[in-house]
Amino acid sequence: MNFLESSLFKSLFNDDVPRVILEANNPEFTIITYNDAYKEATYTVNRDVKGQSLWVAFPKDNNNPGSSTLNDGLIRAIETLQKIILPPFSYDIPSSNAKSIEPSWWQLEIEPIVDKNGNAEFLLIKTLNVSDQVSGSNTINKYIEREQVLSRELSNTHEELAASNEELQTNLEDLLSTNEALTTSRKDLQTLNLALENRIEERTKDLEYSRLLLQNIISTANVAMTLLKGEDLIIQLPNPKMLLIWQRDLKDVVGRKITDVFPELAYQRFPKLLANVFNTGQPVAMLQVPVDISMPTGEIKLIYVDFSYDPIFGTDGKVEYILATVNDITSQVENLIQLEESKSELQAITEELAASNEELSATNEELATTNEELQEAQESLFLKNEILAETEENLNLALASGNLGIYSIEPSTGKFNISKKAREFYGLPLNEEILWADVIKTVVPEYLPIIEKARADALAKLIPFDVQYPIIQSSSGNRKWVRVVGKSVPKTKLRDARFLGVIMDITVEVKHRLVIEESEDRFRNMAEATDVFIAVGDATSNATYFNNAWVRLTGRSMSELLELGWADLIHPEDKDRYVNIYISAFEKKEPFKAEFRLLAIDGEYRWLLANGNPRFNTDGVFMGYISSNVDITELKKDELRKNDFIGMVSHELKTPLTAISGFIQVLQSRAKKNDDSYALNALNRAYNQVRKMTTMINGFLNVSRLESGKLLIEKSNFQLDELLVELIDESDIVQFSHQIILSISEPVLINADRDKIGSVVSNLLSNAVKYSASGTRIDVKCEITENSALVSVIDHGIGIDKEDLEKLFDRYYRVGKHHTVSGFGIGLYLSAEIIERHNGKIGVESEVGKGSTFYFEIPLSV
């Protein structure tokens, strides 16, 4: 019930119409909330009935059929999910002090509010206490009965007078004949005068009724409205919604110039727009306009609004009033801005991770190459050591050509031989005698125990040794790394026991290894410090690494993740889709992106957004995937709450629009009857505006249903060509400014949802009218191509830029150059989704300045 705290819900709910929300828990019907008007109507100003059963707050009277009428109406609304309007019925309720019973008559409108599963969750009830009307009707009936009695008495009297008149008639015949001509003329004059008075009186009543109706429509409208009179733009009839936006009381604004109340507007675009409407009589409408408005405290506040200025003409045909309609969308714009910022931050993080992955991949490839080179050097070294046992001279030559140094130590005599290349490694003199102690001095001290232990093990066990250590060159003071490989050779008849070995300069390799280790540590620290779920897999699709975020999410240890993974935790409804996306990407070795739900350690499913990127070494060999997953659960919840809210508000807005449409149609009928062309023209414009708003509300409602999975496609066989004829005929009734030409090659039978396809065609026709000049031609074509039906709508209007073509069918996308055209950018998005659900395709071709062709193609009936 988070929507109960929404400011928009409160502003719509807390108006002058008594409303109450019940939980749809038959038979209790618990009272959730109600507005102040409901308290007044039900005498509960001093009682709190919130949270009580409807039957506890207003006890049933089994002797009164009104109880059954109310209960049956509530149950029918739950079962049918349709609005139920109950006729007036009697239902006596407790008085304000709860000590007596107030005889009451009621008239209710019950509208169900459905949940995401399509079941009634709440009941929104508009409650009208019509006791006074019913009482007044009873009084009128009594007066009528009394009048009938008096009429009968008067009739009897008339009969008696008629008899007397017959006697007088004989005596007055001569006089009547004389005055006959005069009497006839007088009666004609009286009849004419009476008819004229009646007509004036009827006209006066109609004008008063129209004035009161307009005032009532403005004051009860669910959007902010006010009238601005004359060139000075004097404020009149601002409704509560407008006063809420202005943060002003009625007494502070009525009768004052709008620029006197809001001086800051003088430096903005609005006075010029209003002056243009007043001078030209052309309406203006703009969307998402930033406005600086002063608060009563003197603070200037930035808000965003959708507004329209519509002229109201006087009897002389000149603009007398301007109807200003404003919709405060500040919260929606701020939410969209925040969402875009979040997307940008997420994109930046993803790009940073991708860069790190590429860097790590390159470093790994360098390490692999270095290890291969090192392995080759080791194998070459051992091979040369074996040859050394047979011929030292050939070995020395080979070592010199391989940039390797050699040494020989006789422990018994302390004799030490070291090659020229090895001397260069240690920075020792090339021609002087070198002792073992001279070599030891160059070794970084903390590595000396490692060297001595390797020598001792080699002597005691007669095994080869291999040590790496850093040295400080005696000649230059530079720090280098060397690798010494050798073995102990036992005493022979010719020579004493000795050490033989090879010395290699591995400074470059060590630096590369340190860089790789540093890169790995940096990557690991980044991966472990983030809340993003990171995993690495090899070329066989086996996992080789998970960061600790996966452990925290799944509750599995690192070893369990490496062995089992987490695919078994994916929601059953998402698993096949995700696995298919992953397998398809893996086979093609290309990036992939997917959303899915995963069972977390707390037993709840979390929404994750997965981004996977393939890894390749320097030779282009595929090495597996690295994936990053972001928790988007809150974004999904926000989207669901948004869709629920849009659906609820759309339902709520349709009710007053229906009432306004009915009032306008009644006034249109009266205007036609009275031949009032001005009123008829104004009412036609008002009716068009109501139709536009109804279309926009239906669009939002359909988008809400689409994104919550409640937009159903109910297919049936029907003639597409007949549907196009009907839609164009209906369009011609409303649109007189364009010529619509329909071209059908042959009858086309398709299997589709007739209403949904009709809405797609209507949207394309509406766009063609909006974006093409008045008087131009619009061509609609329907033809059969292979096994599909192709419908095209061609206009000769302003056209569309190339950069906008690819985004036209995105949700809420609108072409930036034409924001003065009304709409929210949902029509084409919804149309594309409908065609896609029919296994069809939709597209557009356009050239700026020459017009556009929108088309869709769906399969034929089989």
Short mmCIF file of N, CA, C and O in Angstrom, two decimals, residues 742-805:
data_model
loop_
_atom_site.label_atom_id
_atom_site.label_comp_id
_atom_site.label_asym_id
_atom_site.label_seq_id
_atom_site.Cartn_x
_atom_site.Cartn_y
_atom_site.Cartn_z
N LEU A 742 -7.16 5.55 -49.02
CA LEU A 742 -6.93 4.14 -48.71
C LEU A 742 -6.80 3.35 -50.01
O LEU A 742 -7.64 3.46 -50.91
N SER A 743 -5.74 2.52 -50.10
CA SER A 743 -5.51 1.68 -51.27
C SER A 743 -5.37 0.23 -50.82
O SER A 743 -4.45 -0.10 -50.06
N ILE A 744 -6.32 -0.64 -51.26
CA ILE A 744 -6.33 -2.06 -50.86
C ILE A 744 -6.30 -2.90 -52.14
O ILE A 744 -7.17 -2.75 -53.02
N SER A 745 -5.29 -3.76 -52.27
CA SER A 745 -5.16 -4.57 -53.48
C SER A 745 -6.16 -5.71 -53.52
O SER A 745 -6.69 -6.06 -54.58
N GLU A 746 -6.47 -6.32 -52.36
CA GLU A 746 -7.39 -7.45 -52.29
C GLU A 746 -7.79 -7.65 -50.84
O GLU A 746 -7.12 -7.16 -49.93
N PRO A 747 -8.88 -8.39 -50.57
CA PRO A 747 -9.28 -8.66 -49.17
C PRO A 747 -8.16 -9.38 -48.42
O PRO A 747 -7.50 -10.26 -48.98
N VAL A 748 -7.95 -9.00 -47.16
CA VAL A 748 -6.85 -9.56 -46.37
C VAL A 748 -7.42 -10.14 -45.08
O VAL A 748 -7.94 -9.40 -44.23
N LEU A 749 -7.33 -11.44 -44.90
CA LEU A 749 -7.81 -12.13 -43.70
C LEU A 749 -6.60 -12.45 -42.82
O LEU A 749 -5.63 -13.09 -43.28
N ILE A 750 -6.63 -12.01 -41.57
CA ILE A 750 -5.51 -12.27 -40.65
C ILE A 750 -6.05 -12.83 -39.35
O ILE A 750 -7.24 -12.72 -39.04
N ASN A 751 -5.15 -13.46 -38.58
CA ASN A 751 -5.47 -13.97 -37.25
C ASN A 751 -4.68 -13.14 -36.24
O ASN A 751 -3.47 -13.30 -36.10
N ALA A 752 -5.36 -12.21 -35.57
CA ALA A 752 -4.68 -11.27 -34.68
C ALA A 752 -5.71 -10.69 -33.71
O ALA A 752 -6.90 -11.01 -33.76
N ASP A 753 -5.21 -9.85 -32.80
CA ASP A 753 -6.07 -9.13 -31.86
C ASP A 753 -6.59 -7.88 -32.56
O ASP A 753 -5.84 -6.94 -32.82
N ARG A 754 -7.89 -7.86 -32.89
CA ARG A 754 -8.44 -6.78 -33.71
C ARG A 754 -8.29 -5.42 -33.04
O ARG A 754 -7.92 -4.42 -33.68
N ASP A 755 -8.58 -5.34 -31.74
CA ASP A 755 -8.49 -4.05 -31.04
C ASP A 755 -7.05 -3.55 -30.99
O ASP A 755 -6.80 -2.35 -31.18
N LYS A 756 -6.10 -4.47 -30.72
CA LYS A 756 -4.71 -4.04 -30.61
C LYS A 756 -4.17 -3.57 -31.97
O LYS A 756 -3.47 -2.55 -32.05
N ILE A 757 -4.48 -4.30 -33.05
CA ILE A 757 -4.03 -3.88 -34.37
C ILE A 757 -4.70 -2.55 -34.73
O ILE A 757 -4.08 -1.66 -35.33
N GLY A 758 -5.96 -2.37 -34.34
CA GLY A 758 -6.64 -1.10 -34.58
C GLY A 758 -5.95 0.05 -33.88
O GLY A 758 -5.83 1.15 -34.43
N SER A 759 -5.47 -0.17 -32.65
CA SER A 759 -4.78 0.90 -31.93
C SER A 759 -3.46 1.26 -32.61
O SER A 759 -3.05 2.42 -32.62
N VAL A 760 -2.77 0.25 -33.20
CA VAL A 760 -1.52 0.53 -33.93
C VAL A 760 -1.80 1.42 -35.14
O VAL A 760 -1.13 2.43 -35.36
N VAL A 761 -2.83 1.05 -35.94
CA VAL A 761 -3.16 1.85 -37.12
C VAL A 761 -3.59 3.26 -36.72
O VAL A 761 -3.19 4.26 -37.34
N SER A 762 -4.42 3.37 -35.67
CA SER A 762 -4.87 4.70 -35.21
C SER A 762 -3.69 5.56 -34.79
O SER A 762 -3.66 6.77 -35.07
N ASN A 763 -2.71 4.95 -34.12
CA ASN A 763 -1.54 5.72 -33.69
C ASN A 763 -0.73 6.22 -34.88
O ASN A 763 -0.29 7.37 -34.90
N LEU A 764 -0.55 5.36 -35.90
CA LEU A 764 0.21 5.79 -37.09
C LEU A 764 -0.53 6.89 -37.83
O LEU A 764 0.08 7.85 -38.33
N LEU A 765 -1.87 6.79 -37.93
CA LEU A 765 -2.65 7.84 -38.57
C LEU A 765 -2.56 9.16 -37.80
O LEU A 765 -2.41 10.24 -38.38
N SER A 766 -2.66 9.05 -36.46
CA SER A 766 -2.58 10.26 -35.62
C SER A 766 -1.24 10.96 -35.79
O SER A 766 -1.16 12.19 -35.91
N ASN A 767 -0.13 10.18 -35.84
CA ASN A 767 1.19 10.78 -36.02
C ASN A 767 1.32 11.43 -37.39
O ASN A 767 1.93 12.49 -37.54
N ALA A 768 0.75 10.79 -38.42
CA ALA A 768 0.81 11.36 -39.76
C ALA A 768 0.12 12.72 -39.80
O ALA A 768 0.58 13.66 -40.45
N VAL A 769 -1.02 12.84 -39.09
CA VAL A 769 -1.76 14.11 -39.05
C VAL A 769 -0.96 15.16 -38.28
O VAL A 769 -0.86 16.32 -38.68
N LYS A 770 -0.36 14.73 -37.14
CA LYS A 770 0.37 15.68 -36.30
C LYS A 770 1.57 16.29 -37.03
O LYS A 770 1.84 17.49 -36.90
N TYR A 771 2.31 15.45 -37.77
CA TYR A 771 3.59 15.89 -38.31
C TYR A 771 3.54 16.22 -39.80
O TYR A 771 4.57 16.18 -40.48
N SER A 772 2.36 16.53 -40.32
CA SER A 772 2.25 16.98 -41.70
C SER A 772 1.33 18.19 -41.77
O SER A 772 0.43 18.35 -40.94
N ALA A 773 1.59 19.03 -42.76
CA ALA A 773 0.86 20.31 -42.85
C ALA A 773 -0.60 20.07 -43.19
O ALA A 773 -0.97 19.08 -43.83
N SER A 774 -1.44 21.00 -42.75
CA SER A 774 -2.87 20.94 -43.03
C SER A 774 -3.11 21.01 -44.54
O SER A 774 -2.45 21.75 -45.25
N GLY A 775 -4.05 20.19 -45.03
CA GLY A 775 -4.36 20.17 -46.45
C GLY A 775 -3.56 19.18 -47.26
O GLY A 775 -3.82 18.99 -48.44
N THR A 776 -2.55 18.52 -46.64
CA THR A 776 -1.75 17.54 -47.38
C THR A 776 -2.44 16.19 -47.39
O THR A 776 -3.41 15.95 -46.67
N ARG A 777 -1.90 15.28 -48.18
CA ARG A 777 -2.51 13.97 -48.39
C ARG A 777 -1.79 12.91 -47.57
O ARG A 777 -0.57 12.95 -47.41
N ILE A 778 -2.57 11.97 -47.05
CA ILE A 778 -2.03 10.82 -46.31
C ILE A 778 -2.50 9.56 -47.03
O ILE A 778 -3.71 9.36 -47.21
N ASP A 779 -1.55 8.70 -47.44
CA ASP A 779 -1.86 7.46 -48.16
C ASP A 779 -1.74 6.28 -47.21
O ASP A 779 -0.73 6.13 -46.51
N VAL A 780 -2.76 5.43 -47.22
CA VAL A 780 -2.75 4.20 -46.43
C VAL A 780 -2.86 3.03 -47.41
O VAL A 780 -3.82 2.96 -48.19
N LYS A 781 -1.88 2.13 -47.39
CA LYS A 781 -1.85 1.00 -48.31
C LYS A 781 -1.90 -0.32 -47.55
O LYS A 781 -1.29 -0.44 -46.48
N CYS A 782 -2.61 -1.28 -48.09
CA CYS A 782 -2.69 -2.62 -47.51
C CYS A 782 -2.50 -3.62 -48.64
O CYS A 782 -3.24 -3.61 -49.62
N GLU A 783 -1.50 -4.50 -48.50
CA GLU A 783 -1.22 -5.48 -49.54
C GLU A 783 -0.68 -6.76 -48.92
O GLU A 783 -0.31 -6.79 -47.73
N ILE A 784 -0.65 -7.81 -49.73
CA ILE A 784 -0.16 -9.12 -49.27
C ILE A 784 1.22 -9.36 -49.88
O ILE A 784 1.41 -9.21 -51.08
N THR A 785 2.20 -9.71 -49.02
CA THR A 785 3.54 -10.06 -49.47
C THR A 785 3.88 -11.45 -48.94
O THR A 785 4.04 -11.62 -47.73
N GLU A 786 3.96 -12.43 -49.84
CA GLU A 786 4.22 -13.82 -49.47
C GLU A 786 3.17 -14.28 -48.45
O GLU A 786 1.99 -14.33 -48.76
N ASN A 787 3.57 -14.55 -47.19
CA ASN A 787 2.63 -15.04 -46.18
C ASN A 787 2.30 -13.98 -45.13
O ASN A 787 1.92 -14.31 -44.00
N SER A 788 2.46 -12.71 -45.50
CA SER A 788 2.25 -11.64 -44.52
C SER A 788 1.38 -10.54 -45.13
O SER A 788 1.26 -10.41 -46.35
N ALA A 789 0.75 -9.78 -44.22
CA ALA A 789 -0.01 -8.59 -44.61
C ALA A 789 0.84 -7.36 -44.29
O ALA A 789 1.35 -7.23 -43.17
N LEU A 790 0.99 -6.47 -45.26
CA LEU A 790 1.82 -5.26 -45.10
C LEU A 790 0.92 -4.03 -45.15
O LEU A 790 0.20 -3.82 -46.11
N VAL A 791 0.97 -3.21 -44.07
CA VAL A 791 0.20 -1.97 -43.99
C VAL A 791 1.19 -0.81 -43.92
O VAL A 791 2.11 -0.83 -43.09
N SER A 792 1.00 0.20 -44.78
CA SER A 792 1.89 1.37 -44.81
C SER A 792 1.06 2.64 -44.66
O SER A 792 -0.02 2.75 -45.24
N VAL A 793 1.57 3.60 -43.85
CA VAL A 793 0.96 4.92 -43.69
C VAL A 793 1.98 5.96 -44.15
O VAL A 793 3.06 6.08 -43.55
N ILE A 794 1.66 6.67 -45.23
CA ILE A 794 2.63 7.57 -45.89
C ILE A 794 2.12 9.01 -45.78
O ILE A 794 1.00 9.31 -46.17
N ASP A 795 2.96 9.88 -45.17
CA ASP A 795 2.60 11.30 -45.12
C ASP A 795 3.62 12.13 -45.90
O ASP A 795 4.66 11.61 -46.30
N HIS A 796 3.30 13.38 -46.13
CA HIS A 796 4.18 14.28 -46.86
C HIS A 796 4.52 15.47 -45.95
O HIS A 796 4.41 16.63 -46.35
N GLY A 797 4.95 15.13 -44.73
CA GLY A 797 5.17 16.15 -43.71
C GLY A 797 6.63 16.52 -43.54
O GLY A 797 7.43 16.51 -44.49
N ILE A 798 7.01 16.79 -42.29
CA ILE A 798 8.33 17.36 -41.98
C ILE A 798 9.45 16.34 -42.05
O ILE A 798 10.61 16.71 -42.16
N GLY A 799 9.14 15.04 -41.96
CA GLY A 799 10.19 14.03 -42.01
C GLY A 799 10.93 13.89 -40.69
O GLY A 799 10.68 14.62 -39.72
N ILE A 800 11.86 12.93 -40.64
CA ILE A 800 12.56 12.59 -39.40
C ILE A 800 14.05 12.51 -39.69
O ILE A 800 14.48 11.92 -40.69
N ASP A 801 14.88 13.10 -38.79
CA ASP A 801 16.33 13.03 -38.93
C ASP A 801 16.83 11.59 -38.77
O ASP A 801 16.22 10.79 -38.05
N LYS A 802 17.97 11.29 -39.41
CA LYS A 802 18.52 9.93 -39.36
C LYS A 802 18.86 9.51 -37.94
O LYS A 802 18.67 8.35 -37.55
N GLU A 803 19.39 10.47 -37.13
CA GLU A 803 19.79 10.10 -35.77
C GLU A 803 18.60 9.73 -34.89
O GLU A 803 18.76 9.11 -33.84
N ASP A 804 17.37 10.13 -35.29
CA ASP A 804 16.19 9.82 -34.49
C ASP A 804 15.50 8.53 -34.92
O ASP A 804 14.71 7.97 -34.17
N LEU A 805 15.79 8.05 -36.16
CA LEU A 805 15.04 6.90 -36.71
C LEU A 805 15.19 5.66 -35.84
O LEU A 805 14.21 4.94 -35.59
#
